[in-house]
Amino acid sequence: MRICVVAGPGPGSARLAPVDDAGAPAGPRRDVPGPDAIAAAVREAPPDVRWVWADATQTYPAVLAAGARVERCHDVAHTEAQLLGAVGRWGEPRSLAAAWARLTGGPVPPDPEPLPAALGPGGDADGGVQDALFDAVDVPSAPAALPPGTDPLDVLVAVHADQQRRVAAARAVSPGFTLLVAAESASALAAVEMSAAGLPWRADLHDAVLVEALGPRAPHGGRPPRLQALAEEVARLLGDPRLNPDSPPDVLRALRRAGVLVSSTRRHELRGVDHPAVGPLLQYKELSRLHTANGWAWREQWVRDGRFRPEYVPGGVVSGRWASRGGGALQIPKAVRGAVVADPGRVLVVADAGQLEPRVLAALSADPGMVAATQAGDLYAEIATRALGRTDARAEAKIALLSAMYGGGAGSAAPALAALRRRFPAALELLEEAARTGEDGGSVRSVLGRTSPVAAPGWLDGLGPEAAGGRARARGRFTRNFVVQASAADWAGVLVAGLRTRLAALGDRPDDARLVFFQHDEVVLEVREALAAAAVGAVTDAGSEATRLVLPGTGVRVPLEAAVVRSYAEKG
DNA sequence: GGCCATAGCGCG
DNA sequence: AAAGCGCGCTATGGCC
C-alpha cells in the first residue's frame, strides 16, 4: 500500500491519496487537518505503508519532529534523479515540479539552489543580517513551484505513476534498479533522521585535545601560543620575520630564497627536504589545520547541546555517495574523534566494511582469483600472495590495486600492476573497459544501475591533440573509478536501508538504537547499553543482506565487523 | 564590501 | 606539462 501525501490548505494539514504499486488510485482521498497532519496520518496507518512524497528533505523533518517515524517512502526527487541518469539525462532538474513539466511538456523549472550551510545551529556565524527567525531551525530552500492552477496531489499521483512505469523500463536494463531507488528513498529518510539525532560531541574532551596540541585558546580567534611559536620559528629559520606561514606563495618564495627548490609547499613534497625550517613548517601546517578546520570556532558554529548536527546529502556525489553540508561532517579528523562519546547509559557501535571497493570489483568482474581472495580478512595481503608471490608485499599490492581502480600506476606501481593483470585479468579488464568507455565520452553504470553522466556535447572541441588526450584520459579515470565507487555506494545504501529498519525494531523509543553517523563504508550507532549486542547483530545482518542483495551469487565476502565502544576514537 | 580561483589537507 | 578517484572546507590573493 502506498499513500501519496501533499501539504493541505491549512497550516500543518495534509491531503492523502492511496495508490497501488503501479500508482493507480486505490481508495478515497482524504484531508487531514493540522497541525502535524502527516505525523498523525503516519501514526495511524499500517507500518508497511510506503509514503509517496515530493522530497523527504522538505517534508520529513517536521514529521520526525512531531514524533512520527516513517518506515518506507518513495522520494520523487531522488527517484527522478536516478531515472534521468538511466536515460542519459544526468543532472536535469529533479523536483516534482520539474518531473511534472517534463511529463506535460511545460517549461522545466530549475532546482532551487541549496541554502549555504554557513548558518550553523544558532546561526549568524559572521554577524550578518539574517533575521533571528531563520536562525532557530534548518530552513530548507523552497521547492520549485508547480504551475498555477494545478492540484499538487493530482500532480504527485501522476508523476509517481509515471515514475513507476519508468522504473519498470529501467529494470529491463538494470535488474537492480528497483532496489536502487528503494535504497535511495530509504537513504533520504536516514539522512533526515541522522541530522535530527546528531553525533554526540563532548566539548570538554574536544578542548583537551585542542589545548594539548595548540595550547590554550587565544582571544579573538588569534593563533594559540604553540601555533604562534611555530610560526615565529619558521619565519626565523627562513630569514623572513614577516613571513605568513598560511600563505603558500609567501612560503614558497621564502623556501626558494633559502635554497630549497620545491615546486609547491605540499606536505608530500616537503617531507624529505633537508632544511631546518621544514620540520617546524610541517608541524605548523598540521596544527594550523586542526585549529582552523576543527578548532574552537568550528565547535561554536556546529556543536549545540552536546551534538554535532551536520546536514547529510544522500546521493550528493556523482557516484551516489553521500555528501554533507556544513561542518565538514565526512572529514572529521581522527585526532578529534575522542570527543565523540556516547551519552551516559549508551554505547557506540562502530562498524566499517573493510576494503569495500576491491571486494566490489571482485564481484563486478566475477574474476575467479579475486573472488577467492575476498575470503581472506585482509584482501591486500591475500592479493600480495596471489599476484606477487610474497606475503611481505602487502603495501605494494595495495598501491597497485588502488592504482588500477583510480587510473594511476604509471610509475613505480607499474610492475605490480602488470602482475595483477596477469593474475586477475577479468578484474583489470573490467576497469580498462570502463576507462575506454569514459575516454570515448560514454557513460557507465553501477551494479544496481546508477549511471554516470555522459560527456557534454563537444567536450573535446577546440582542444589541441595534447589537451584533448589529457581530457579524455581524465574522463577515463573518472569512469574507471565510477564503476567501483558507485557500486560500493549501492552496497552502502542498501546497508543503511536495512539497518535503519532493524534498529527501529530493537527498542521501544526512537533513540534506543539509532544511526548517528555514516561515512561511505562505515556506520556509527548510538544505542542503549542493554541493546549493544542486539545492535551488533543488526549491523552484521544488514551487511550480509546488502551483500546478498547487491552482489548476489558472486561468492564475494564483505566483512563488516562491529565494535562496541564508548568513544569513536577507540575504533575508527 | 563581495566574488572567484587557487593551494592545501582532512576524510573515504 | 603532467596528471590515481570522489568530496568539503579554510585562508589567501587578485579582482571589481
mmCIF file of N, CA, C and O in Angstrom, chain A residues 378-416:
data_model
loop_
_atom_site.group_PDB
_atom_site.id
_atom_site.type_symbol
_atom_site.label_atom_id
_atom_site.label_comp_id
_atom_site.label_asym_id
_atom_site.label_seq_id
_atom_site.Cartn_x
_atom_site.Cartn_y
_atom_site.Cartn_z
ATOM 1 N N ASP A 378 42.143 -9.993 5.221
ATOM 2 C CA ASP A 378 42.964 -8.908 4.674
ATOM 3 C C ASP A 378 43.168 -9.154 3.188
ATOM 4 O O ASP A 378 44.041 -9.907 2.773
ATOM 5 N N LEU A 379 42.351 -8.505 2.411
ATOM 6 C CA LEU A 379 42.366 -8.731 0.966
ATOM 7 C C LEU A 379 43.706 -8.347 0.340
ATOM 8 O O LEU A 379 44.211 -9.035 -0.545
ATOM 9 N N TYR A 380 44.278 -7.248 0.812
ATOM 10 C CA TYR A 380 45.527 -6.789 0.197
ATOM 11 C C TYR A 380 46.652 -7.798 0.418
ATOM 12 O O TYR A 380 47.447 -8.070 -0.483
ATOM 13 N N ALA A 381 46.720 -8.348 1.614
ATOM 14 C CA ALA A 381 47.752 -9.348 1.888
ATOM 15 C C ALA A 381 47.551 -10.583 1.013
ATOM 16 O O ALA A 381 48.510 -11.170 0.497
ATOM 17 N N GLU A 382 46.296 -10.954 0.847
ATOM 18 C CA GLU A 382 45.993 -12.118 0.023
ATOM 19 C C GLU A 382 46.365 -11.870 -1.442
ATOM 20 O O GLU A 382 46.908 -12.739 -2.126
ATOM 21 N N ILE A 383 46.084 -10.657 -1.906
ATOM 22 C CA ILE A 383 46.437 -10.280 -3.281
ATOM 23 C C ILE A 383 47.959 -10.302 -3.445
ATOM 24 O O ILE A 383 48.481 -10.729 -4.475
ATOM 25 N N ALA A 384 48.641 -9.832 -2.415
ATOM 26 C CA ALA A 384 50.109 -9.831 -2.478
ATOM 27 C C ALA A 384 50.623 -11.252 -2.670
ATOM 28 O O ALA A 384 51.515 -11.502 -3.489
ATOM 29 N N THR A 385 50.053 -12.178 -1.918
ATOM 30 C CA THR A 385 50.489 -13.568 -2.041
ATOM 31 C C THR A 385 50.170 -14.125 -3.422
ATOM 32 O O THR A 385 51.014 -14.754 -4.065
ATOM 33 N N ARG A 386 48.944 -13.855 -3.872
ATOM 34 C CA ARG A 386 48.496 -14.489 -5.116
ATOM 35 C C ARG A 386 49.142 -13.895 -6.358
ATOM 36 O O ARG A 386 49.421 -14.618 -7.321
ATOM 37 N N ALA A 387 49.332 -12.565 -6.364
ATOM 38 C CA ALA A 387 49.837 -11.933 -7.583
ATOM 39 C C ALA A 387 51.336 -11.711 -7.548
ATOM 40 O O ALA A 387 51.992 -11.750 -8.585
ATOM 41 N N LEU A 388 51.855 -11.434 -6.369
ATOM 42 C CA LEU A 388 53.279 -11.094 -6.287
ATOM 43 C C LEU A 388 54.089 -12.214 -5.654
ATOM 44 O O LEU A 388 55.321 -12.155 -5.640
ATOM 45 N N GLY A 389 53.385 -13.194 -5.117
ATOM 46 C CA GLY A 389 54.086 -14.353 -4.574
ATOM 47 C C GLY A 389 54.829 -14.087 -3.281
ATOM 48 O O GLY A 389 55.654 -14.883 -2.858
ATOM 49 N N ARG A 390 54.524 -12.939 -2.668
ATOM 50 C CA ARG A 390 55.235 -12.609 -1.435
ATOM 51 C C ARG A 390 54.239 -12.052 -0.430
ATOM 52 O O ARG A 390 53.469 -11.147 -0.748
ATOM 53 N N THR A 391 54.257 -12.585 0.767
ATOM 54 C CA THR A 391 53.345 -12.074 1.787
ATOM 55 C C THR A 391 53.792 -10.703 2.282
ATOM 56 O O THR A 391 52.999 -9.959 2.842
ATOM 57 N N ASP A 392 55.071 -10.384 2.075
ATOM 58 C CA ASP A 392 55.559 -9.098 2.581
ATOM 59 C C ASP A 392 55.330 -7.963 1.584
ATOM 60 O O ASP A 392 55.823 -6.862 1.785
ATOM 61 N N ALA A 393 54.591 -8.239 0.528
ATOM 62 C CA ALA A 393 54.374 -7.214 -0.499
ATOM 63 C C ALA A 393 53.007 -6.562 -0.361
ATOM 64 O O ALA A 393 52.479 -6.015 -1.321
ATOM 65 N N ARG A 394 52.442 -6.622 0.843
ATOM 66 C CA ARG A 394 51.101 -6.087 1.029
ATOM 67 C C ARG A 394 50.986 -4.636 0.583
ATOM 68 O O ARG A 394 50.053 -4.267 -0.149
ATOM 69 N N ALA A 395 51.919 -3.803 1.022
ATOM 70 C CA ALA A 395 51.837 -2.379 0.695
ATOM 71 C C ALA A 395 51.899 -2.170 -0.816
ATOM 72 O O ALA A 395 51.151 -1.358 -1.378
ATOM 73 N N GLU A 396 52.765 -2.932 -1.450
ATOM 74 C CA GLU A 396 52.914 -2.830 -2.899
ATOM 75 C C GLU A 396 51.619 -3.250 -3.606
ATOM 76 O O GLU A 396 51.163 -2.600 -4.551
ATOM 77 N N ALA A 397 51.048 -4.350 -3.125
ATOM 78 C CA ALA A 397 49.812 -4.850 -3.732
ATOM 79 C C ALA A 397 48.674 -3.856 -3.547
ATOM 80 O O ALA A 397 47.867 -3.633 -4.455
ATOM 81 N N LYS A 398 48.631 -3.244 -2.379
ATOM 82 C CA LYS A 398 47.574 -2.272 -2.115
ATOM 83 C C LYS A 398 47.669 -1.086 -3.064
ATOM 84 O O LYS A 398 46.668 -0.660 -3.652
ATOM 85 N N ILE A 399 48.886 -0.573 -3.218
ATOM 86 C CA ILE A 399 49.058 0.572 -4.113
ATOM 87 C C ILE A 399 48.706 0.195 -5.550
ATOM 88 O O ILE A 399 48.053 0.956 -6.269
ATOM 89 N N ALA A 400 49.098 -1.002 -5.949
ATOM 90 C CA ALA A 400 48.816 -1.430 -7.318
ATOM 91 C C ALA A 400 47.307 -1.560 -7.540
ATOM 92 O O ALA A 400 46.780 -1.149 -8.572
ATOM 93 N N LEU A 401 46.630 -2.118 -6.568
ATOM 94 C CA LEU A 401 45.188 -2.311 -6.720
ATOM 95 C C LEU A 401 44.456 -0.971 -6.730
ATOM 96 O O LEU A 401 43.549 -0.736 -7.541
ATOM 97 N N LEU A 402 44.873 -0.081 -5.840
ATOM 98 C CA LEU A 402 44.264 1.254 -5.836
ATOM 99 C C LEU A 402 44.573 1.989 -7.140
ATOM 100 O O LEU A 402 43.711 2.671 -7.692
ATOM 101 N N SER A 403 45.791 1.803 -7.641
ATOM 102 C CA SER A 403 46.135 2.428 -8.917
ATOM 103 C C SER A 403 45.242 1.909 -10.029
ATOM 104 O O SER A 403 44.799 2.668 -10.892
ATOM 105 N N ALA A 404 44.971 0.613 -10.013
ATOM 106 C CA ALA A 404 44.104 0.034 -11.041
ATOM 107 C C ALA A 404 42.707 0.647 -10.966
ATOM 108 O O ALA A 404 42.079 0.898 -11.984
ATOM 109 N N MET A 405 42.237 0.915 -9.757
ATOM 110 C CA MET A 405 40.881 1.443 -9.598
ATOM 111 C C MET A 405 40.821 2.955 -9.792
ATOM 112 O O MET A 405 39.757 3.504 -10.045
ATOM 113 N N TYR A 406 41.966 3.630 -9.641
ATOM 114 C CA TYR A 406 41.992 5.092 -9.770
ATOM 115 C C TYR A 406 42.560 5.543 -11.107
ATOM 116 O O TYR A 406 42.455 6.704 -11.466
ATOM 117 N N GLY A 407 43.247 4.658 -11.795
ATOM 118 C CA GLY A 407 43.798 5.039 -13.086
ATOM 119 C C GLY A 407 45.227 5.507 -13.050
ATOM 120 O O GLY A 407 45.716 6.104 -13.996
ATOM 121 N N GLY A 408 45.903 5.266 -11.970
ATOM 122 C CA GLY A 408 47.313 5.648 -11.889
ATOM 123 C C GLY A 408 48.202 4.473 -12.222
ATOM 124 O O GLY A 408 47.850 3.607 -13.021
ATOM 125 N N GLY A 409 49.361 4.448 -11.615
ATOM 126 C CA GLY A 409 50.195 3.270 -11.749
ATOM 127 C C GLY A 409 51.213 3.325 -12.854
ATOM 128 O O GLY A 409 51.821 2.322 -13.203
ATOM 129 N N ALA A 410 51.404 4.538 -13.425
ATOM 130 C CA ALA A 410 52.406 4.644 -14.483
ATOM 131 C C ALA A 410 53.815 4.541 -13.912
ATOM 132 O O ALA A 410 54.736 4.125 -14.607
ATOM 133 N N GLY A 411 53.982 4.901 -12.658
ATOM 134 C CA GLY A 411 55.325 4.984 -12.095
ATOM 135 C C GLY A 411 55.796 3.700 -11.461
ATOM 136 O O GLY A 411 55.829 2.641 -12.102
ATOM 137 N N SER A 412 56.091 3.801 -10.183
ATOM 138 C CA SER A 412 56.715 2.671 -9.509
ATOM 139 C C SER A 412 55.742 1.510 -9.318
ATOM 140 O O SER A 412 56.161 0.380 -9.083
ATOM 141 N N ALA A 413 54.441 1.788 -9.455
ATOM 142 C CA ALA A 413 53.475 0.714 -9.270
ATOM 143 C C ALA A 413 53.346 -0.160 -10.509
ATOM 144 O O ALA A 413 52.646 -1.172 -10.482
ATOM 145 N N ALA A 414 54.007 0.232 -11.606
ATOM 146 C CA ALA A 414 53.803 -0.456 -12.887
ATOM 147 C C ALA A 414 54.065 -1.961 -12.838
ATOM 148 O O ALA A 414 53.252 -2.738 -13.339
ATOM 149 N N PRO A 415 55.187 -2.400 -12.269
ATOM 150 C CA PRO A 415 55.426 -3.850 -12.267
ATOM 151 C C PRO A 415 54.363 -4.633 -11.495
ATOM 152 O O PRO A 415 53.884 -5.667 -11.980
ATOM 153 N N ALA A 416 53.979 -4.127 -10.337
ATOM 154 C CA ALA A 416 52.956 -4.833 -9.558
ATOM 155 C C ALA A 416 51.615 -4.815 -10.290
ATOM 156 O O ALA A 416 50.854 -5.783 -10.247
#
